[in-house]
Short mmCIF file of C-alpha atoms and ligand atoms in Angstrom, two decimals:
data_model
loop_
_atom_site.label_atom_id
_atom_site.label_comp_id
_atom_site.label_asym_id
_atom_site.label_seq_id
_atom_site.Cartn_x
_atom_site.Cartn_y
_atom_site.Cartn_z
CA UNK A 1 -48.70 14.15 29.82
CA UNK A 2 -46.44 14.28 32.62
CA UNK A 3 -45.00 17.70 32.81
CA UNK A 4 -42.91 17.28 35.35
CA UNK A 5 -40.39 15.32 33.79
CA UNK A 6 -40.86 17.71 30.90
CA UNK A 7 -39.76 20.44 32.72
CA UNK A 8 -36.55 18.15 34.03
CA UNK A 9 -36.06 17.51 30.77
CA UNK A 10 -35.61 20.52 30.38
CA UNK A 11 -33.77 22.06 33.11
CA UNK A 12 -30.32 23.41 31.03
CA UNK A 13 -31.59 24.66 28.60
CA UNK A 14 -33.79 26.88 31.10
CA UNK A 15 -30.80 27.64 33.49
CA UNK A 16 -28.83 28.69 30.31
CA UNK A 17 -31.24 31.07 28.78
CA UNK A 18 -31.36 32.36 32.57
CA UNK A 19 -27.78 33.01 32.20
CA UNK A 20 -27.93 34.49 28.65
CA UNK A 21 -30.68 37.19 29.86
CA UNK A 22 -28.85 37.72 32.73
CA UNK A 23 -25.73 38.93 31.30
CA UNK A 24 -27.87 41.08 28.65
CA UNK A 25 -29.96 43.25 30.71
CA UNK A 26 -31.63 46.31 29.90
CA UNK A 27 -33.91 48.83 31.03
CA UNK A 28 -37.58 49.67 31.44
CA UNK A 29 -38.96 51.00 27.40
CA UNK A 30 -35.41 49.54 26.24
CA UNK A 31 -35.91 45.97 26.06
CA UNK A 32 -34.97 45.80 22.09
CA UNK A 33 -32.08 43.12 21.70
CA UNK A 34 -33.57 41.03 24.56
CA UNK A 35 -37.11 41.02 22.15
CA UNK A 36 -35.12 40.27 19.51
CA UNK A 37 -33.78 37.53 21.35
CA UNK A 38 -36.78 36.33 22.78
CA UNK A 39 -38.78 36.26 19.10
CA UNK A 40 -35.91 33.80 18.06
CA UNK A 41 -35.79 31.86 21.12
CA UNK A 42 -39.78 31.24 20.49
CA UNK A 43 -39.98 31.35 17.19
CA UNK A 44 -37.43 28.30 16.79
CA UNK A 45 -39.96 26.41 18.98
CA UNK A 46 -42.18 26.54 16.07
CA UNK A 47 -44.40 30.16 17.34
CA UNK A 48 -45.51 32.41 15.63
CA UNK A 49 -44.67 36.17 16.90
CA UNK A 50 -46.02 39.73 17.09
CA UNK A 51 -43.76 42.25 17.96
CA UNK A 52 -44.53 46.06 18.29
CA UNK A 53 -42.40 49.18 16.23
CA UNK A 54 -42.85 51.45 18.74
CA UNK A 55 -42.95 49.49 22.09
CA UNK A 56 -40.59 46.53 23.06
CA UNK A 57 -41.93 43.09 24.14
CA UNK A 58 -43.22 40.53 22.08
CA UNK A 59 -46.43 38.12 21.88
CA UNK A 60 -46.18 34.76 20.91
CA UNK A 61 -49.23 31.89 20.02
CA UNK A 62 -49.43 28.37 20.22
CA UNK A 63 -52.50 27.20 18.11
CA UNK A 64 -53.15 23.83 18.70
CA UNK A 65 -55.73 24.19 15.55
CA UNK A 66 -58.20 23.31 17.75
CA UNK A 67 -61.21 25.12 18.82
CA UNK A 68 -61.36 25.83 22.51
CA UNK A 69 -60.50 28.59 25.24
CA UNK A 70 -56.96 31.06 24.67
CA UNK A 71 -54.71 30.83 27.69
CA UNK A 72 -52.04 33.85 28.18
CA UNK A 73 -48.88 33.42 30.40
CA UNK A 74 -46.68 36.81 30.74
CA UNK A 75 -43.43 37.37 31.86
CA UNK A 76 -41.60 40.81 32.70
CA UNK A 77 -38.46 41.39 30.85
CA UNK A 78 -36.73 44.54 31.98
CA UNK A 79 -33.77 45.15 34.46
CA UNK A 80 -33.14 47.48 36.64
CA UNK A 81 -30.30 51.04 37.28
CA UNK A 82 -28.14 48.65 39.55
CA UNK A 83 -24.75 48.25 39.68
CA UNK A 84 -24.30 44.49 39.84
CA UNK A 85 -22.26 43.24 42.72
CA UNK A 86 -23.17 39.15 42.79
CA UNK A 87 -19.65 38.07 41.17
CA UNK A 88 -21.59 35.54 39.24
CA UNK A 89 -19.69 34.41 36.13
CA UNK A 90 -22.84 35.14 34.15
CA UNK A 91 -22.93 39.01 35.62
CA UNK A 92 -24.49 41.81 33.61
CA UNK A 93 -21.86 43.02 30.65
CA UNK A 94 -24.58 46.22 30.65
CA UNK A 95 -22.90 48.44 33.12
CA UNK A 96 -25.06 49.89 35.52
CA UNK A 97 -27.94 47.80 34.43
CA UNK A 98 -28.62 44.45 36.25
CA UNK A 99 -31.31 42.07 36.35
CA UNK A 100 -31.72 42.56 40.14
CA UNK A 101 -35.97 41.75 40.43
CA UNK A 102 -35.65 37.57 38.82
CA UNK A 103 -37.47 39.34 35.08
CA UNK A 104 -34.34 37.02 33.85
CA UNK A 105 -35.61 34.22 35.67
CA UNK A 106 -38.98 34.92 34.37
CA UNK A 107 -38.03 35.17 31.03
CA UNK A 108 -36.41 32.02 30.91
CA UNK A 109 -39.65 30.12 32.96
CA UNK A 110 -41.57 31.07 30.47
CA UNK A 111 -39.44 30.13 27.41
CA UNK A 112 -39.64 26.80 29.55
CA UNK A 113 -43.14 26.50 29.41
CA UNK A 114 -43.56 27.45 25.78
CA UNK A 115 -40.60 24.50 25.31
CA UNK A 116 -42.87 21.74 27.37
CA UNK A 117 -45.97 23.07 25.61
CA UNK A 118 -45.14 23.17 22.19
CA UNK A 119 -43.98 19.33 23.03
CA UNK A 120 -47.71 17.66 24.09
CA UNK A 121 -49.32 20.98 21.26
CA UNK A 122 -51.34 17.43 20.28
CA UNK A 123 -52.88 16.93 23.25
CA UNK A 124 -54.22 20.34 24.18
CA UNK A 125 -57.04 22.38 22.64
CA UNK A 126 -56.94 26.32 22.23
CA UNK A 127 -54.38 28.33 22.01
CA UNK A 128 -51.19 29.71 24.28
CA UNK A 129 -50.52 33.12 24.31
CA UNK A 130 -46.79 34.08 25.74
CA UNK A 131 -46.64 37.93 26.56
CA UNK A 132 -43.30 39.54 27.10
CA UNK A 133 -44.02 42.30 28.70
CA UNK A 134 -41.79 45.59 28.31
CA UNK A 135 -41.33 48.46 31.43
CA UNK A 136 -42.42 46.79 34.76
CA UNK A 137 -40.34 48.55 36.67
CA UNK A 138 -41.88 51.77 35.69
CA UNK A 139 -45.56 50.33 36.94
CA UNK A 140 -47.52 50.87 33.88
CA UNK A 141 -45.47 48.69 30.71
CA UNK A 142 -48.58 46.72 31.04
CA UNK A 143 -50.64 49.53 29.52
CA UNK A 144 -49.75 49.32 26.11
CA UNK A 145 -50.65 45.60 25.29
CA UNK A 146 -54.24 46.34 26.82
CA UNK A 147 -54.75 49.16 24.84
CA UNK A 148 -53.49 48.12 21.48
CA UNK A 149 -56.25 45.36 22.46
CA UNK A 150 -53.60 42.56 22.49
CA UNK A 151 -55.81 40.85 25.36
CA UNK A 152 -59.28 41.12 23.81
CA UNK A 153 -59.16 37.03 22.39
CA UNK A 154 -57.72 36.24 26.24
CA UNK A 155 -59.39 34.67 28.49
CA UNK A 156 -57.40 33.81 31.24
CA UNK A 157 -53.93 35.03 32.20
CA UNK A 158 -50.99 33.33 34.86
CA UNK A 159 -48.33 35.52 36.23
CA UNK A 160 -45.30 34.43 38.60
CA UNK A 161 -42.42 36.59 40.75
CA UNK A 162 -39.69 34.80 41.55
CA UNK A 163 -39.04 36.40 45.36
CA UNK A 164 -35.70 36.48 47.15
CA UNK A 165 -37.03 36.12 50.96
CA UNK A 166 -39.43 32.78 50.17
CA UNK A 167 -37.25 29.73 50.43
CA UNK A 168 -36.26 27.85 47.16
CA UNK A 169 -37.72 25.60 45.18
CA UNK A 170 -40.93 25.87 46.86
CA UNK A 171 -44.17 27.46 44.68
CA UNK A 172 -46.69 29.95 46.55
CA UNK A 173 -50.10 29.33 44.85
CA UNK A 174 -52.20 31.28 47.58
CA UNK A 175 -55.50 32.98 46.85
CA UNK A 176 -56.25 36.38 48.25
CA UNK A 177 -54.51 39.56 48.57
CA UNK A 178 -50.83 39.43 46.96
CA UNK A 179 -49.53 42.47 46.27
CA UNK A 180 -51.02 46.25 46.93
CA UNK A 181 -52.21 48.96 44.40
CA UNK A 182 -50.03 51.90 44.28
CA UNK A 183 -50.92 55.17 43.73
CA UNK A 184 -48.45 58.38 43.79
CA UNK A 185 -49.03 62.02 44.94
CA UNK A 186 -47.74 65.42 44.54
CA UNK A 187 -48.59 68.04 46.64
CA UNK A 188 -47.09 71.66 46.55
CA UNK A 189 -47.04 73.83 49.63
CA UNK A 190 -47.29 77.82 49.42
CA UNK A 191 -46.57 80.27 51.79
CA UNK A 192 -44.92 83.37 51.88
CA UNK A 193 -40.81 84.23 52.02
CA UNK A 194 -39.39 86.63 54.16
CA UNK A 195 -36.65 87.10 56.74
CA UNK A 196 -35.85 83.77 58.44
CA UNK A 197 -35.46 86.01 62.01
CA UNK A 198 -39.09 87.19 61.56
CA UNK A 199 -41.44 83.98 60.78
CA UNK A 200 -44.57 86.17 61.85
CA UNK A 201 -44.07 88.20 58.83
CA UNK A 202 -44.43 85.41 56.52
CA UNK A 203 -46.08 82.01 55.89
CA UNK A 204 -43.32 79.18 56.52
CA UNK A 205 -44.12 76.22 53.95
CA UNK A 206 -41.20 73.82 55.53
CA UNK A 207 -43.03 74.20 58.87
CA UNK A 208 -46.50 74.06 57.08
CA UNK A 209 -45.61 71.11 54.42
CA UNK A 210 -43.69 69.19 58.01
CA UNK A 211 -47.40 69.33 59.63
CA UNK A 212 -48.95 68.23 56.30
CA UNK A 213 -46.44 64.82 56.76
CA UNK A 214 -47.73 64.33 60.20
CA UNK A 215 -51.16 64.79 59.39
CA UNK A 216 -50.95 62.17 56.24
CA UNK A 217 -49.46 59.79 59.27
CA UNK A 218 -52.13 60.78 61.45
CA UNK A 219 -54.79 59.94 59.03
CA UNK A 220 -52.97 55.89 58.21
CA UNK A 221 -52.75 55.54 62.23
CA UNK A 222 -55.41 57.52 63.48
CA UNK A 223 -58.23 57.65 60.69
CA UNK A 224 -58.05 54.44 58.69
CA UNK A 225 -59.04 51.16 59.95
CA UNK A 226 -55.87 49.38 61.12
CA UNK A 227 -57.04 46.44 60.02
CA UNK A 228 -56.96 47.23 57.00
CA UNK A 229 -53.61 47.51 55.60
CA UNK A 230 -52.16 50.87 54.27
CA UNK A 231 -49.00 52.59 53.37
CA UNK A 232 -48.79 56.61 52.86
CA UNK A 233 -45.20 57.32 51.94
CA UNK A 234 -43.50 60.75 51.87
CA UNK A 235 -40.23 59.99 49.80
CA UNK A 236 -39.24 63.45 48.71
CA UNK A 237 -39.75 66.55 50.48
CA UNK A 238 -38.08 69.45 48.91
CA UNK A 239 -37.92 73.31 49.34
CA UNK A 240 -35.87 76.46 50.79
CA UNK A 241 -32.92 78.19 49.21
CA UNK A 242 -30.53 79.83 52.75
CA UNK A 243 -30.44 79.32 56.52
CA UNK A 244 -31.89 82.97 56.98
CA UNK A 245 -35.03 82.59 54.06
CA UNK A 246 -38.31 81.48 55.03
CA UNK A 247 -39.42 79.49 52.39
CA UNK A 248 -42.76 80.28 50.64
CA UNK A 249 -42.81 76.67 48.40
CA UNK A 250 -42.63 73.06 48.84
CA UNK A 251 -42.96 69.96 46.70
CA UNK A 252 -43.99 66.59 48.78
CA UNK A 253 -44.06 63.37 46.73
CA UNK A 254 -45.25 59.77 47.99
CA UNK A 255 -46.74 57.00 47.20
CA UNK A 256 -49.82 55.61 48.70
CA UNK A 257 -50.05 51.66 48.93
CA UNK A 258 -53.54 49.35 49.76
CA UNK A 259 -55.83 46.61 49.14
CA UNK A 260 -58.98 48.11 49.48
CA UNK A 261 -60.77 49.19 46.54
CA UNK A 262 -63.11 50.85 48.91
CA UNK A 263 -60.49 52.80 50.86
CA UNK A 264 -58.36 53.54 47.44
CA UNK A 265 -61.60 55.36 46.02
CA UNK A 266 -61.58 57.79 49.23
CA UNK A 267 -58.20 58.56 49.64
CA UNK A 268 -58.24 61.47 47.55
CA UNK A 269 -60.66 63.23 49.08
CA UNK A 270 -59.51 62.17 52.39
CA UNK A 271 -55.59 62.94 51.69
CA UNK A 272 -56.49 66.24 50.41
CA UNK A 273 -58.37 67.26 52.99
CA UNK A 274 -55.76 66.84 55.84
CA UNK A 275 -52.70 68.78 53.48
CA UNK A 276 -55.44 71.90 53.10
CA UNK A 277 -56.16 72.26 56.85
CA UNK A 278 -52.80 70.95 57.92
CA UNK A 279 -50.70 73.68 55.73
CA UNK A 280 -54.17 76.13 56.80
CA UNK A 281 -52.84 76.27 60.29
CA UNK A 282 -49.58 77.82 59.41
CA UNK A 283 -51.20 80.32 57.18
CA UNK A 284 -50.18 78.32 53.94
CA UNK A 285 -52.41 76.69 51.39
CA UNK A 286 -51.90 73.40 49.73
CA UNK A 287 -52.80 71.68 46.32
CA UNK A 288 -52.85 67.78 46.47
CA UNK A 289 -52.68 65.58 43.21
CA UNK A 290 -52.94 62.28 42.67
CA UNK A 291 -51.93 60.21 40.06
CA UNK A 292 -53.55 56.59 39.99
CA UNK A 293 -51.37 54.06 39.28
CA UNK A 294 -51.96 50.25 39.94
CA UNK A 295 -54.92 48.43 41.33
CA UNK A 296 -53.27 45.43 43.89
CA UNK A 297 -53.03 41.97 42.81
CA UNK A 298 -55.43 40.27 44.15
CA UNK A 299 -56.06 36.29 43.55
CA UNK A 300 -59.82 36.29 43.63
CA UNK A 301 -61.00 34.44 40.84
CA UNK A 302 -62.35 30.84 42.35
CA UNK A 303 -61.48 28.61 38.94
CA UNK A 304 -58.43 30.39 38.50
CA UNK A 305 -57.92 29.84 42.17
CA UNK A 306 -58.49 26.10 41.96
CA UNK A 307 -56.28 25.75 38.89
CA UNK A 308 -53.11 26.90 40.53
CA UNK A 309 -53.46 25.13 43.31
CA UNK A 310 -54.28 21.89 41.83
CA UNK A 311 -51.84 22.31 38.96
CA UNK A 312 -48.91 22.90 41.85
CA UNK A 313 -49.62 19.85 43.71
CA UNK A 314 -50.10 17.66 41.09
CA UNK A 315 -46.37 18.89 40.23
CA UNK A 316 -44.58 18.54 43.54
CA UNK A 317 -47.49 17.82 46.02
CA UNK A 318 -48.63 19.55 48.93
CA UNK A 319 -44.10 19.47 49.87
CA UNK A 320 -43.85 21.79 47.09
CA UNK A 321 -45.98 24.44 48.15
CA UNK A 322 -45.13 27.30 50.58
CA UNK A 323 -46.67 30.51 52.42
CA UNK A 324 -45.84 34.09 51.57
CA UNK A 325 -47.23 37.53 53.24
CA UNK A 326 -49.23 39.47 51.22
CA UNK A 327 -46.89 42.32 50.31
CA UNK A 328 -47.44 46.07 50.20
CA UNK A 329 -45.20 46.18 46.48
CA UNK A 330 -47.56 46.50 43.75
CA UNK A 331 -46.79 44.80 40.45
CA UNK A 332 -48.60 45.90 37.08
CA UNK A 333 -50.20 42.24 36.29
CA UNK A 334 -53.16 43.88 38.13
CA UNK A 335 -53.68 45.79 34.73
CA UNK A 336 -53.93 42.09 33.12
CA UNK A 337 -56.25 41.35 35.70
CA UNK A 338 -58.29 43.94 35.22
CA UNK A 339 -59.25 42.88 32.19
CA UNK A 340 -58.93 38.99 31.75
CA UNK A 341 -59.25 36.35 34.73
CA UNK A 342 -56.09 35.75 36.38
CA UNK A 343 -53.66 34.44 38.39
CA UNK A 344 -49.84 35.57 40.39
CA UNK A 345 -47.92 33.53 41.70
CA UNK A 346 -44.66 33.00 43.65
CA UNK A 347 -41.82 31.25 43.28
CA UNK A 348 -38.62 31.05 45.70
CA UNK A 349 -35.69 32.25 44.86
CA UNK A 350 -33.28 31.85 48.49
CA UNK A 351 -31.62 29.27 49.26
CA UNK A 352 -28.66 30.30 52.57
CA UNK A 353 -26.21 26.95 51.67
CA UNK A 354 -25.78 28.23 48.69
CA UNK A 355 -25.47 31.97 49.68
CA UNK A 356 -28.67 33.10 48.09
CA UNK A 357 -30.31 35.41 50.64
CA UNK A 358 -30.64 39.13 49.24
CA UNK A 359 -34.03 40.22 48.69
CA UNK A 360 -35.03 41.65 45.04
CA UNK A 361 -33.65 44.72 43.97
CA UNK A 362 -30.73 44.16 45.99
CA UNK A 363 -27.19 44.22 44.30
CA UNK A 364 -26.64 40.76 45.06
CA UNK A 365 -29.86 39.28 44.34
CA UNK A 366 -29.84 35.92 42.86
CA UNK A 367 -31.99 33.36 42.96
CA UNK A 368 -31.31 29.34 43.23
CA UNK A 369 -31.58 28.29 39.81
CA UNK A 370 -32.93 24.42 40.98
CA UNK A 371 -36.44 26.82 41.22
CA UNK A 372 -36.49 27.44 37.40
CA UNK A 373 -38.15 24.42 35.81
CA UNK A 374 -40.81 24.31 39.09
CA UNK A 375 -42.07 27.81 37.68
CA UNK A 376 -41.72 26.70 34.30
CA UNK A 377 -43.58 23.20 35.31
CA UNK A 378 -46.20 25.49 37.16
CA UNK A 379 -47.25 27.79 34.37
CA UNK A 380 -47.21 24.59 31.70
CA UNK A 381 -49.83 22.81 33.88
CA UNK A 382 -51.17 25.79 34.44
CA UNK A 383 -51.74 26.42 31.20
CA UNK A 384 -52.80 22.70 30.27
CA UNK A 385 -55.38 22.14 32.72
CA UNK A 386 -56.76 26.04 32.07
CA UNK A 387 -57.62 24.27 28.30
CA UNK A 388 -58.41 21.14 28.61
CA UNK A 389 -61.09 22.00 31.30
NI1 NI B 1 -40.07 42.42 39.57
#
């Protein structure tokens, strides 16, 4: 079973679904044509399909009739609010929508993996589950499929990113910490308005909710453990009506980014803390709330582990592989890990000859299409050697 050369054998068909999704994009929770797509894109391989009334995305199984162990391989399939601006012939006809994160390039890996799969379905045992996963972007598409219990027959799953700043076509199959958890906050400042020439008469929340943002940076350089990795963001600070008011309310909103599950469980407490005494000192009072979003992907699993790695260099050899920085972008596979054994990895996307060097989410993001049918290669072996273990 050599699915290397499957993959090659494979390689337009890949690049042209690539260029079909590309030019259809659409957004997180709106994924319906490109589902529709998808289901007869897998379902002309022979699949059989599940998709959902409510919820976009799509499941698809390869039974091989044989009794053994259910392998899942997922792919993202939303775009993004970008105005495209790569020129490609190919470029999004959804204007305003682009397919500026690779979930194009995912898509069309994976439909390259079911291809090569369904081709040696005699010599595996098991079964191969494809999820298509709606709403990535939005951190928690992953949620549905786990709670309608779609994952409950899994038992291991393989994720890849395609990533603009790690050099194409090499494969990052490195254990450990990946990508961060992500958790978001809210917290509302409250003082009292009055005469913006007499401050001592009131309680000034801009002044108040400004020492609140030093005292959350305080607590990341000054409190936490610096070698342990951690991000507290302030992206939206917002309050005040005229020049001459003092303002009696403020909204702060930010995002909180880690590895450690340790740290992640104190935070609260910790966060909270520092806005109530740092708003105290101006006379103000401050509510903090937190809303848990993802766990970080973390590639801890030993077998799983060992699979990757050996399924990569069996592919292109120890040439093929690469190293990436863990990140501090979270990604909602960690739900999927959560529950099931699994894997991320990365695949390379730039590529300078050929002008390929914006970073995801960029307007010009693109990624070297010679990296397709190496992902698609990876999660087939993947897949393979996961059953016939
Ligand atoms: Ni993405």
């Amino acid at each position: 079973m050599d699915i290397r050369a499957l993959a090659e054998k494979n390689r337009d068909y890949i690049i042209e679904r690539r260029r079909y999704y590309h030019q259809h994009p659409e957004l997180s929770f709106k994924e319906w044509e490109t589902t529709k797509t998808l289901k007869a894109d897998l379902e002309a391989m022979g699949m059989e399909t599940q998709t959902f009334e409510d919820y976009p995305g799509l499941i698809a199984t390869l039974d091989t009739g044989k009794p053994g162990r259910t392998i899942m391989l997922r792919s993202d399939i939303d775009a993004l609010p970008v105005v495209e601006g790569t020129g490609l012939e190919f470029c999004s006809v959804n204007e305003g929508v682009m397919h500026a994160c690779g979930h194009d390039a995912h898509m069309a890996m994976l439909l390259g993996a079911a291809k090569i799969l369904a081709e040696v379905k005699d010599e595996l045992c098991g079964k191969v589950k494809f999820i298509l996963q709606s709403g990535e972007e939005h951190a928690c598409g992953a949620k549905y499929y786990i709670e309608h219990g779609l994952l409950k027959d899994v038992d291991g799953i393989f994720g890849m990113h395609i990533w603009g700043t790690v050099d194409a076509p090499f494969i990052c199959v490195e254990p450990g910490k990946r990508m961060a958890s992500c958790d978001n906050f809210t917290i509302r400042v409250k003082g009292k308005q009055t005469h913006g020439s007499s401050p001592h008469l009131g309680h000034d929340a801009i002044v108040a909710a400004s020492n609140v943002v030093m005292g959350l940076q305080g607590f990341v350089s000054r409190k936490n453990d610096p070698t342990n990795p951690l991000v507290v963001s302030v992206g939206k600070f917002h309050g005040g009506n005229m020049y001459n008011i003092i303002c009696n309310d403020v909204e702060l909103v930010g995002t909180i980014r880690t590895y450690s599950r340790e740290l992640r469980k104190e935070l609260e407490t910790e966060l909270r803390t520092i806005a109530e005494h740092a708003a105290a000192v101006y006379g103000c009072t401050a509510e903090f709330e937190l809303s848990p979003m993802l766990p970080a992907v973390i590639n801890d699993n030993d077998e799983m582990n060992q699979i990757a790695m050996d399924a990569a260099v069996k592919l292109y050899g120890q040439e093929g592989l690469t190293h990436m920085d863990s990140l501090m972008g979270s990604e909602d596979f960690s739900l999927f890990m959560e529950q099931v054994p699994g894997f991320f990895a990365f695949i390379g996307a730039k590529n300078p000859d050929k002008g390929i060097i914006y970073s995801n989410h960029h307007e010009k993001f693109t990624v070297d299409e010679d990296s397709l049918e190496r992902g698609a290669a990876l999660a087939a072996q993947f897949a393979v050697d996961f059953l016939n273990k």
